[in-house]
Coordinates of N, CA and C in Angstrom, one line a residue:
X182 N -62.3 96.5 324.5 CA -62.2 95.1 324.9 C -62.2 94.2 323.6
X183 N -61.2 93.4 323.5 CA -61.1 92.5 322.3 C -62.0 91.3 322.4
X184 N -62.5 90.8 321.3 CA -63.4 89.7 321.3 C -62.8 88.6 320.4
X185 N -62.5 87.5 321.0 CA -61.7 86.4 320.3 C -62.7 85.5 319.5
X186 N -64.0 85.8 319.6 CA -64.9 84.9 318.8 C -64.7 85.1 317.3
X187 N -65.0 84.1 316.5 CA -64.8 84.3 315.0 C -65.8 85.3 314.5
X188 N -65.3 86.1 313.6 CA -66.1 87.1 312.9 C -66.8 86.5 311.7
X189 N -68.1 86.3 311.8 CA -68.8 85.6 310.7 C -68.7 86.3 309.3
X190 N -68.3 87.6 309.3 CA -68.2 88.3 308.1 C -66.9 88.0 307.4
X191 N -65.9 87.5 308.2 CA -64.6 87.3 307.7 C -64.2 85.8 307.6
X192 N -64.8 85.0 308.4 CA -64.4 83.6 308.5 C -65.6 82.7 308.6
X193 N -66.0 82.0 307.6 CA -67.2 81.2 307.6 C -66.9 79.7 307.5
X194 N -65.7 79.3 308.0 CA -65.3 77.9 307.9 C -66.1 77.1 308.8
X195 N -66.1 75.8 308.5 CA -67.0 74.8 309.3 C -66.7 74.8 310.8
X196 N -65.4 75.1 311.1 CA -65.0 75.1 312.5 C -65.8 76.1 313.4
X197 N -66.3 77.1 312.7 CA -67.1 78.1 313.4 C -68.5 77.8 313.6
X198 N -69.0 76.7 313.1 CA -70.3 76.3 313.3 C -70.4 75.1 314.2
X199 N -70.8 75.3 315.5 CA -70.7 74.2 316.4 C -71.5 72.9 316.1
X200 N -72.6 73.1 315.3 CA -73.5 72.0 315.0 C -73.0 71.1 313.8
X201 N -71.8 71.5 313.2 CA -71.4 70.8 312.0 C -70.1 70.1 312.2
X202 N -69.9 69.0 311.6 CA -68.6 68.3 311.6 C -68.1 68.0 310.2
X203 N -68.8 68.4 309.2 CA -68.3 68.2 307.8 C -68.2 66.7 307.6
X204 N -67.1 66.3 307.0 CA -66.8 64.8 306.7 C -65.9 64.2 307.8
X205 N -65.7 64.9 308.9 CA -64.8 64.4 310.0 C -65.6 63.6 311.0
X206 N -64.9 62.8 311.8 CA -65.5 62.0 312.8 C -66.1 60.7 312.3
X207 N -66.9 60.1 313.2 CA -67.5 58.8 312.9 C -69.0 58.9 312.7
X208 N -69.4 58.5 311.5 CA -70.9 58.6 311.2 C -71.6 57.5 311.9
X209 N -72.6 57.8 312.7 CA -73.4 56.8 313.4 C -74.9 56.8 312.9
X210 N -75.3 57.8 312.1 CA -76.7 57.8 311.6 C -76.8 58.8 310.5
X211 N -77.7 58.6 309.6 CA -78.1 59.6 308.5 C -79.5 60.0 308.8
X212 N -79.7 61.3 309.1 CA -81.0 61.8 309.3 C -81.6 62.3 308.0
X213 N -82.8 61.9 307.7 CA -83.4 62.3 306.5 C -84.7 63.1 306.8
X214 N -84.8 64.4 306.3 CA -85.8 65.3 306.6 C -85.6 66.0 308.0
X215 N -86.3 67.0 308.2 CA -86.1 67.8 309.4 C -86.5 67.0 310.7
X216 N -87.6 66.1 310.5 CA -88.1 65.4 311.7 C -88.0 63.9 311.5
X217 N -87.4 63.4 310.4 CA -87.2 62.0 310.2 C -88.5 61.2 309.9
X218 N -89.5 61.9 309.3 CA -90.7 61.2 309.0 C -90.5 60.0 308.2
X219 N -91.1 58.8 308.6 CA -90.9 57.6 307.8 C -92.2 56.9 307.5
X220 N -93.3 57.6 307.7 CA -94.6 57.1 307.2 C -95.5 58.3 306.9
X221 N -96.2 58.1 305.8 CA -97.1 59.2 305.4 C -96.3 60.3 304.7
X222 N -97.0 61.3 304.2 CA -96.3 62.4 303.5 C -95.7 63.4 304.5
X223 N -94.6 64.0 304.2 CA -93.9 65.0 305.0 C -94.4 66.4 304.6
X224 N -95.3 66.9 305.5 CA -95.9 68.2 305.1 C -95.1 69.4 305.7
X225 N -93.9 69.1 306.2 CA -93.1 70.2 306.9 C -92.4 71.0 305.8
X226 N -92.1 70.5 304.6 CA -91.4 71.2 303.6 C -89.9 70.9 303.7
X227 N -89.5 70.1 304.7 CA -88.0 69.8 304.9 C -87.7 68.4 304.6
X228 N -88.6 67.7 303.9 CA -88.4 66.3 303.6 C -87.2 65.9 302.8
X229 N -86.6 66.9 302.1 CA -85.5 66.6 301.2 C -84.1 66.7 302.0
X230 N -84.1 67.2 303.2 CA -82.9 67.4 303.9 C -82.2 66.0 304.3
X231 N -80.9 65.9 304.1 CA -80.2 64.7 304.5 C -79.0 65.2 305.4
X232 N -78.9 64.7 306.6 CA -77.9 65.2 307.5 C -77.2 64.0 308.1
X233 N -75.9 64.0 308.1 CA -75.0 63.0 308.7 C -74.8 63.3 310.2
X234 N -75.1 62.3 311.0 CA -74.9 62.5 312.5 C -73.6 61.8 312.8
X235 N -72.6 62.6 313.3 CA -71.3 62.1 313.5 C -70.8 62.3 314.9
X236 N -70.0 61.4 315.4 CA -69.3 61.6 316.7 C -67.9 62.1 316.3
X237 N -67.3 62.9 317.2 CA -65.9 63.4 316.9 C -64.9 62.2 316.9
X238 N -64.0 62.3 316.0 CA -62.9 61.3 315.8 C -61.8 61.6 316.8
X239 N -60.8 60.7 316.8 CA -59.6 60.9 317.7 C -58.8 62.1 317.3
X240 N -58.2 62.7 318.3 CA -57.4 63.9 318.1 C -55.9 63.4 318.0
X241 N -55.1 64.3 317.4 CA -53.7 64.0 317.3 C -52.9 65.0 318.1
X242 N -51.8 64.6 318.6 CA -50.9 65.5 319.4 C -50.3 66.5 318.5
X243 N -50.0 67.7 319.1 CA -50.3 68.1 320.5 C -51.7 68.5 320.7
X244 N -52.3 68.1 321.8 CA -53.7 68.4 322.1 C -53.9 69.9 322.5
X245 N -52.9 70.4 323.1 CA -52.9 71.8 323.5 C -53.1 72.0 325.0
X246 N -52.5 73.1 325.5 CA -52.7 73.4 326.9 C -52.3 72.3 327.8
X247 N -53.0 72.1 328.9 CA -52.7 71.0 329.9 C -53.2 69.6 329.5
X248 N -53.9 69.5 328.3 CA -54.4 68.2 327.9 C -53.2 67.2 327.7
X249 N -52.1 67.7 327.1 CA -51.0 66.8 326.9 C -50.4 66.4 328.2
X250 N -50.3 67.3 329.2 CA -49.8 66.9 330.5 C -50.6 65.8 331.1
X251 N -51.9 65.9 331.1 CA -52.8 64.9 331.7 C -52.7 63.6 330.9
X252 N -52.6 63.6 329.6 CA -52.5 62.4 328.8 C -51.2 61.7 329.0
X253 N -50.1 62.5 329.1 CA -48.8 61.9 329.4 C -48.7 61.2 330.8
X254 N -49.3 61.9 331.8 CA -49.3 61.4 333.1 C -50.1 60.1 333.2
X255 N -51.2 60.1 332.6 CA -52.1 58.9 332.6 C -51.4 57.8 332.0
X256 N -50.9 58.0 330.8 CA -50.2 56.9 330.0 C -49.0 56.4 330.8
X257 N -48.3 57.3 331.4 CA -47.1 56.9 332.1 C -47.5 56.1 333.4
X258 N -48.5 56.5 334.1 CA -49.0 55.8 335.3 C -49.5 54.4 334.9
X259 N -50.2 54.2 333.8 CA -50.7 52.9 333.4 C -49.5 52.0 333.0
X260 N -48.5 52.6 332.4 CA -47.3 51.7 332.0 C -46.6 51.2 333.3
X261 N -46.5 52.1 334.3 CA -45.9 51.7 335.6 C -46.6 50.5 336.2
X262 N -47.9 50.4 335.9 CA -48.7 49.3 336.5 C -48.7 48.1 335.5
X263 N -47.9 48.1 334.5 CA -47.8 47.0 333.6 C -48.9 46.9 332.5
X264 N -49.6 48.0 332.4 CA -50.7 48.0 331.4 C -50.4 48.9 330.2
X265 N -50.4 48.3 329.0 CA -50.1 49.1 327.8 C -51.2 50.1 327.6
X266 N -50.9 51.4 327.6 CA -51.9 52.5 327.5 C -52.9 52.3 326.3
X267 N -52.4 51.8 325.1 CA -53.2 51.6 324.0 C -54.3 50.5 324.2
X268 N -54.0 49.6 325.1 CA -55.1 48.6 325.4 C -56.2 49.2 326.3
X269 N -55.9 50.2 327.1 CA -56.9 50.8 327.9 C -57.6 52.0 327.3
X270 N -56.8 52.8 326.6 CA -57.4 54.1 326.0 C -57.6 53.8 324.6
X271 N -58.9 53.7 324.2 CA -59.2 53.4 322.8 C -59.0 54.6 321.9
X272 N -59.3 55.7 322.4 CA -59.0 57.0 321.6 C -59.1 58.2 322.6
X273 N -58.4 59.2 322.2 CA -58.4 60.5 322.9 C -59.1 61.5 322.0
X274 N -60.1 62.2 322.5 CA -60.8 63.1 321.7 C -60.7 64.5 322.3
X275 N -60.4 65.5 321.5 CA -60.4 66.9 321.9 C -61.4 67.6 321.0
X276 N -62.5 68.0 321.6 CA -63.6 68.6 320.8 C -64.3 69.7 321.5
X277 N -64.4 70.9 320.9 CA -64.9 72.1 321.5 C -64.3 72.4 322.8
X278 N -63.0 72.3 322.8 CA -62.2 72.7 324.0 C -62.3 71.8 325.2
X279 N -62.8 70.5 325.0 CA -62.9 69.5 326.0 C -62.2 68.3 325.7
X280 N -61.7 67.6 326.8 CA -60.9 66.4 326.7 C -61.6 65.2 327.1
X281 N -61.7 64.2 326.3 CA -62.4 62.9 326.6 C -61.5 61.7 326.3
X282 N -61.3 60.8 327.3 CA -60.6 59.6 327.1 C -61.7 58.5 326.9
X283 N -61.6 57.8 325.8 CA -62.5 56.6 325.5 C -61.8 55.4 326.0
X284 N -62.4 54.8 327.0 CA -61.7 53.7 327.8 C -62.4 52.4 327.5
X285 N -61.6 51.3 327.3 CA -62.1 50.0 327.2 C -62.7 49.6 328.5
X286 N -64.0 49.1 328.5 CA -64.7 48.9 329.7 C -64.0 48.0 330.7
X287 N -63.3 47.0 330.2 CA -62.6 46.1 331.2 C -61.5 46.8 331.9
X288 N -61.0 47.9 331.5 CA -60.0 48.7 332.2 C -60.5 49.9 332.9
X289 N -61.8 50.1 332.9 CA -62.3 51.4 333.5 C -62.0 51.6 334.9
X290 N -62.1 50.5 335.7 CA -61.8 50.7 337.2 C -60.3 51.1 337.4
X291 N -59.4 50.5 336.7 CA -58.0 50.8 336.9 C -57.7 52.2 336.5
X292 N -58.3 52.6 335.3 CA -58.0 54.0 334.9 C -58.6 55.0 335.8
X293 N -59.8 54.7 336.4 CA -60.4 55.7 337.3 C -59.6 55.8 338.6
X294 N -59.1 54.7 339.1 CA -58.3 54.7 340.3 C -57.0 55.5 340.1
X295 N -56.4 55.3 338.9 CA -55.2 56.0 338.5 C -55.5 57.5 338.5
X296 N -56.5 57.9 337.8 CA -56.9 59.3 337.7 C -57.1 59.9 339.1
X297 N -57.7 59.1 340.0 CA -58.0 59.7 341.3 C -56.8 59.7 342.2
X298 N -55.9 58.7 342.1 CA -54.8 58.6 343.1 C -53.5 59.1 342.7
X299 N -53.2 59.2 341.4 CA -51.9 59.7 341.0 C -51.7 61.1 341.4
X300 N -50.6 61.5 342.1 CA -50.4 62.9 342.6 C -50.4 63.9 341.4
X301 N -50.0 63.5 340.2 CA -50.0 64.5 339.1 C -51.3 64.7 338.5
X302 N -52.3 63.8 338.8 CA -53.6 63.8 338.2 C -54.6 64.3 339.2
X303 N -54.9 63.6 340.2 CA -55.7 64.0 341.3 C -57.1 64.4 340.9
X304 N -57.8 63.5 340.1 CA -59.2 63.8 339.8 C -60.1 63.1 340.9
X305 N -60.2 63.9 342.0 CA -60.8 63.4 343.2 C -62.3 63.3 343.1
X306 N -63.0 63.9 342.2 CA -64.4 64.0 342.2 C -65.0 63.6 340.9
X307 N -66.0 62.6 340.9 CA -66.8 62.3 339.8 C -68.2 62.9 340.0
X308 N -68.6 63.8 339.1 CA -69.8 64.5 339.3 C -71.0 63.7 338.7
X309 N -70.8 62.5 338.2 CA -71.9 61.7 337.8 C -71.6 60.9 336.5
X310 N -72.5 60.1 336.1 CA -72.4 59.3 334.9 C -73.7 59.5 334.1
X311 N -73.5 59.8 332.8 CA -74.6 60.0 331.9 C -74.7 58.9 330.9
X312 N -75.9 58.4 330.5 CA -76.1 57.4 329.5 C -76.5 58.1 328.2
X313 N -76.0 57.4 327.1 CA -76.4 57.8 325.8 C -76.7 56.6 325.0
X314 N -77.7 56.6 324.1 CA -78.0 55.5 323.2 C -77.9 55.9 321.8
X315 N -77.0 55.3 321.0 CA -76.9 55.5 319.6 C -77.2 54.3 318.9
X316 N -78.4 54.2 318.3 CA -78.9 53.0 317.7 C -78.0 52.6 316.5
X317 N -77.4 53.6 315.8 CA -76.6 53.3 314.6 C -75.2 53.0 314.9
X318 N -74.7 53.1 316.2 CA -73.3 52.8 316.5 C -73.2 51.3 316.8
X319 N -73.2 50.5 315.8 CA -73.3 49.1 315.9 C -72.1 48.5 316.7
X320 N -72.5 47.6 317.7 CA -71.6 47.0 318.6 C -71.2 47.8 319.8
X321 N -71.6 49.0 319.8 CA -71.4 49.9 321.0 C -72.5 50.9 321.1
X322 N -73.7 50.4 321.1 CA -74.9 51.3 321.1 C -75.1 52.1 322.3
X323 N -74.6 51.5 323.5 CA -74.8 52.2 324.8 C -73.5 52.8 325.2
X324 N -73.6 54.1 325.6 CA -72.4 54.9 326.0 C -72.6 55.3 327.5
X325 N -71.6 55.2 328.3 CA -71.6 55.8 329.6 C -70.5 56.8 329.7
X326 N -70.9 58.0 330.1 CA -70.0 59.2 330.1 C -69.8 59.7 331.5
X327 N -68.5 59.7 332.0 CA -68.2 60.1 333.4 C -67.5 61.5 333.3
X328 N -67.9 62.4 334.2 CA -67.4 63.7 334.3 C -66.5 63.8 335.6
X329 N -65.2 64.0 335.4 CA -64.2 63.9 336.5 C -63.6 65.3 336.7
X330 N -63.5 65.8 337.9 CA -63.0 67.1 338.2 C -61.8 66.9 339.2
X331 N -60.7 67.6 338.9 CA -59.6 67.7 339.8 C -59.7 69.0 340.7
X332 N -60.0 68.8 341.9 CA -60.1 70.0 342.8 C -58.7 70.5 343.1
X333 N -57.7 69.6 343.1 CA -56.3 70.0 343.3 C -55.8 70.9 342.2
X334 N -56.0 70.5 341.0 CA -55.4 71.2 339.8 C -56.4 72.1 339.0
X335 N -57.7 72.0 339.4 CA -58.7 72.8 338.8 C -59.0 72.4 337.3
X336 N -59.1 71.1 337.1 CA -59.3 70.6 335.7 C -60.5 69.7 335.6
X337 N -61.0 69.6 334.4 CA -62.2 68.9 334.1 C -62.0 68.0 332.9
X338 N -62.2 66.7 333.0 CA -62.1 65.8 331.9 C -63.3 64.9 331.8
X339 N -63.4 64.1 330.8 CA -64.4 63.0 330.7 C -63.8 61.7 330.4
X340 N -64.5 60.6 330.9 CA -64.2 59.3 330.5 C -65.5 58.8 329.8
X341 N -65.3 58.0 328.7 CA -66.4 57.4 328.0 C -66.2 56.0 327.7
X342 N -67.1 55.1 328.1 CA -67.0 53.7 327.7 C -68.3 53.3 327.0
X343 N -68.2 52.2 326.2 CA -69.3 51.8 325.4 C -69.6 50.3 325.7
X344 N -70.8 49.9 325.4 CA -71.2 48.5 325.5 C -72.3 48.2 324.4
X345 N -72.3 47.0 323.9 CA -73.4 46.7 322.9 C -74.7 46.4 323.6
X346 N -75.8 46.6 322.8 CA -77.1 46.3 323.3 C -77.2 44.9 323.8
X347 N -76.5 44.0 323.1 CA -76.6 42.6 323.5 C -75.8 42.2 324.8
X348 N -75.0 43.1 325.2 CA -74.2 42.8 326.4 C -74.0 44.2 327.2
X349 N -75.0 44.7 327.8 CA -75.0 46.1 328.3 C -74.3 46.2 329.7
X350 N -73.1 45.6 329.8 CA -72.4 45.6 331.1 C -71.2 46.5 331.1
X351 N -71.0 47.3 332.2 CA -69.8 48.1 332.4 C -69.5 48.0 333.9
X352 N -68.3 48.1 334.3 CA -68.0 48.1 335.8 C -68.5 49.3 336.5
X353 N -69.0 49.0 337.7 CA -69.4 50.1 338.6 C -68.2 50.8 339.2
X354 N -68.3 52.2 339.3 CA -67.3 53.0 339.9 C -67.6 53.4 341.3
X355 N -68.6 52.8 341.9 CA -69.0 53.2 343.3 C -67.8 53.0 344.2
X356 N -67.0 51.9 344.0 CA -65.9 51.7 344.9 C -64.8 52.7 344.8
X357 N -64.7 53.4 343.7 CA -63.7 54.5 343.5 C -64.4 55.8 343.8
X358 N -65.6 56.1 343.3 CA -66.3 57.3 343.5 C -67.7 57.0 344.1
X359 N -67.8 57.0 345.5 CA -69.0 56.6 346.1 C -70.2 57.4 345.7
X360 N -70.0 58.6 345.3 CA -71.1 59.5 344.9 C -71.8 59.0 343.6
X361 N -71.2 58.1 342.9 CA -71.8 57.5 341.7 C -73.0 56.6 342.0
X362 N -73.2 56.2 343.2 CA -74.2 55.3 343.6 C -75.5 55.6 342.9
X363 N -76.1 56.7 343.2 CA -77.4 57.0 342.6 C -77.4 57.4 341.1
X364 N -76.2 57.9 340.7 CA -76.1 58.2 339.3 C -76.1 57.0 338.4
X365 N -75.5 55.9 338.9 CA -75.5 54.7 338.2 C -76.8 54.0 338.2
X366 N -77.6 54.1 339.3 CA -78.9 53.6 339.3 C -79.8 54.3 338.3
X367 N -79.7 55.7 338.2 CA -80.5 56.4 337.3 C -80.2 56.0 335.8
X368 N -78.9 55.8 335.5 CA -78.5 55.4 334.2 C -79.0 54.0 333.9
X369 N -78.9 53.2 334.8 CA -79.5 51.8 334.7 C -81.0 51.9 334.4
X370 N -81.7 52.7 335.2 CA -83.1 52.8 335.1 C -83.6 53.3 333.7
X371 N -82.9 54.3 333.2 CA -83.4 54.9 331.9 C -82.7 54.3 330.7
X372 N -81.5 53.7 330.8 CA -80.9 53.2 329.6 C -80.6 51.7 329.6
X373 N -80.8 51.1 330.8 CA -80.5 49.6 330.8 C -79.1 49.2 330.9
X374 N -78.2 50.2 331.2 CA -76.8 49.8 331.4 C -76.6 49.1 332.8
X375 N -76.0 48.0 332.8 CA -75.9 47.2 334.0 C -74.5 47.5 334.6
X376 N -74.4 48.0 335.8 CA -73.1 48.4 336.4 C -72.7 47.3 337.3
X377 N -71.8 46.4 336.8 CA -71.4 45.2 337.6 C -70.6 45.7 338.8
X378 N -71.0 45.1 340.0 CA -70.4 45.5 341.2 C -71.1 46.6 342.0
X379 N -72.1 47.1 341.4 CA -72.9 48.1 342.2 C -73.5 47.5 343.4
X380 N -73.5 48.2 344.6 CA -74.0 47.5 345.8 C -75.5 47.3 345.8
X381 N -76.3 48.0 345.0 CA -77.8 47.8 345.0 C -78.4 48.4 343.8
X382 N -78.1 47.7 342.6 CA -78.6 48.3 341.4 C -80.1 48.0 341.1
X383 N -80.9 49.0 341.5 CA -82.3 48.9 341.4 C -82.8 50.2 340.7
X384 N -84.0 50.2 340.2 CA -84.6 51.4 339.6 C -84.7 52.5 340.7
X385 N -84.6 53.7 340.2 CA -84.6 54.9 341.1 C -85.7 55.8 340.8
X386 N -86.2 55.8 339.5 CA -87.3 56.7 339.1 C -88.6 55.9 338.7
X387 N -88.4 54.9 337.9 CA -89.5 54.2 337.4 C -89.9 53.1 338.4
X388 N -91.2 52.6 338.3 CA -91.6 51.5 339.2 C -90.7 50.2 339.0
X389 N -90.6 49.4 340.0 CA -89.7 48.2 339.9 C -90.1 47.3 338.8
X390 N -91.4 47.2 338.5 CA -91.9 46.3 337.5 C -92.0 47.0 336.1
X391 N -91.5 48.1 335.9 CA -91.6 48.8 334.6 C -90.8 48.0 333.5
X392 N -91.5 48.0 332.3 CA -90.9 47.3 331.2 C -90.1 48.2 330.3
X393 N -88.9 48.0 330.0 CA -88.1 48.8 329.1 C -87.4 49.9 329.8
X394 N -86.7 50.7 329.0 CA -85.8 51.8 329.5 C -86.1 53.1 328.7
X395 N -86.8 54.0 329.4 CA -87.5 55.1 328.7 C -86.6 56.1 327.9
X396 N -85.3 56.2 328.1 CA -84.5 57.1 327.4 C -83.7 56.5 326.2
X397 N -84.0 55.3 325.9 CA -83.4 54.7 324.7 C -84.1 55.2 323.5
X398 N -83.4 55.3 322.4 CA -84.0 55.9 321.2 C -85.1 55.0 320.6
X399 N -85.1 53.7 320.9 CA -86.1 52.8 320.3 C -87.3 52.7 321.3
X400 N -87.3 53.4 322.3 CA -88.5 53.3 323.3 C -89.7 54.1 322.7
X401 N -90.9 53.5 322.7 CA -92.0 54.2 322.1 C -92.4 55.4 322.9
X402 N -93.0 56.4 322.2 CA -93.3 57.6 322.8 C -94.4 57.5 323.9
X403 N -95.4 56.6 323.6 CA -96.5 56.4 324.6 C -97.4 57.7 324.6
X404 N -98.3 57.7 325.5 CA -99.2 58.8 325.6 C -100.7 58.4 325.9
X405 N -101.6 59.3 326.0 CA -103.0 59.0 326.3 C -103.8 59.7 325.3
X406 N -104.8 59.0 324.7 CA -105.7 59.6 323.7 C -106.5 60.7 324.3
X407 N -106.6 61.9 323.6 CA -107.3 63.0 324.2 C -108.5 63.4 323.3
X408 N -109.6 63.7 323.9 CA -110.8 64.1 323.2 C -110.9 65.6 323.2
X409 N -111.1 66.2 322.1 CA -111.1 67.7 322.0 C -112.3 68.1 321.1
X410 N -113.3 68.7 321.7 CA -114.5 69.2 320.9 C -115.0 68.1 320.0
X411 N -115.1 66.9 320.5 CA -115.7 65.8 319.7 C -114.7 65.0 318.9
X412 N -113.5 65.6 318.7 CA -112.5 64.9 317.9 C -111.6 64.1 318.8
X413 N -111.1 63.0 318.3 CA -110.2 62.2 319.1 C -108.8 62.3 318.6
X414 N -107.9 62.8 319.5 CA -106.5 63.0 319.1 C -105.7 61.8 319.6
X415 N -105.1 61.0 318.8 CA -104.5 59.8 319.3 C -103.2 60.1 320.1
X416 N -102.7 59.1 320.8 CA -101.5 59.2 321.6 C -100.3 59.5 320.6
X417 N -99.3 60.1 321.0 CA -98.2 60.5 320.1 C -97.6 59.3 319.4
X418 N -97.5 58.1 320.0 CA -96.9 57.0 319.3 C -97.8 56.4 318.2
X419 N -99.1 56.9 318.1 CA -100.0 56.4 317.1 C -100.2 57.4 316.0
X420 N -99.6 58.6 316.1 CA -99.7 59.6 315.1 C -98.6 59.3 314.0
X421 N -98.6 60.1 313.0 CA -97.6 60.0 311.9 C -96.2 60.2 312.6
X422 N -95.3 59.3 312.3 CA -94.0 59.3 312.9 C -93.1 60.4 312.4
X423 N -92.5 61.1 313.3 CA -91.4 62.1 312.9 C -90.1 61.8 313.6
X424 N -89.9 60.5 313.9 CA -88.7 60.1 314.7 C -87.9 59.1 313.8

């Protein structure tokens, strides 16, 4: 049986290392040290490490496989509606064998309806929306990522939209994909993304009066001081910082 995976003894290029992007993509942060310690001495031995955190950059055609077909159909359908595709699709990313369209948030609803209703696309199912917080991605710190599946054609793609911390609004997709109801509430609860048009945008996990959004990168660790054999161990956010 043949194995199509790269042979590390013969090919050690950066493409074979999933955790690396080299100098490609968009840099959103520089990580210093293994744990990012920023106070006190770093006793881990990894304090000299410097790592660039990058997001994948736009892909160029041909994307490969059925990706070009989906991109062509989507762009053509938007043009038929009088919308210039370049105004709606900020970039198209092909990374690790997956296709992601980065959509301008003001056009998200139209793009989602097109992907759902166009006979050549038929992405009938949205399996949820995930939030991401990149502190260093200035002007677009908050990301919402939608996973769309075509049951008709057996395909899976992503949509991604961004919003700044200062204006954390994106359109709700509940009118297009009703199953997003609770997913959008969870993303609002943990990341503070406000889904305009959601029928009942309330917290779903945290208490209604909770302050802040626990899965943002700038949210404090919190914790409870623990006493152990007479010694007092402080809460995690009061110890030496490794974040």
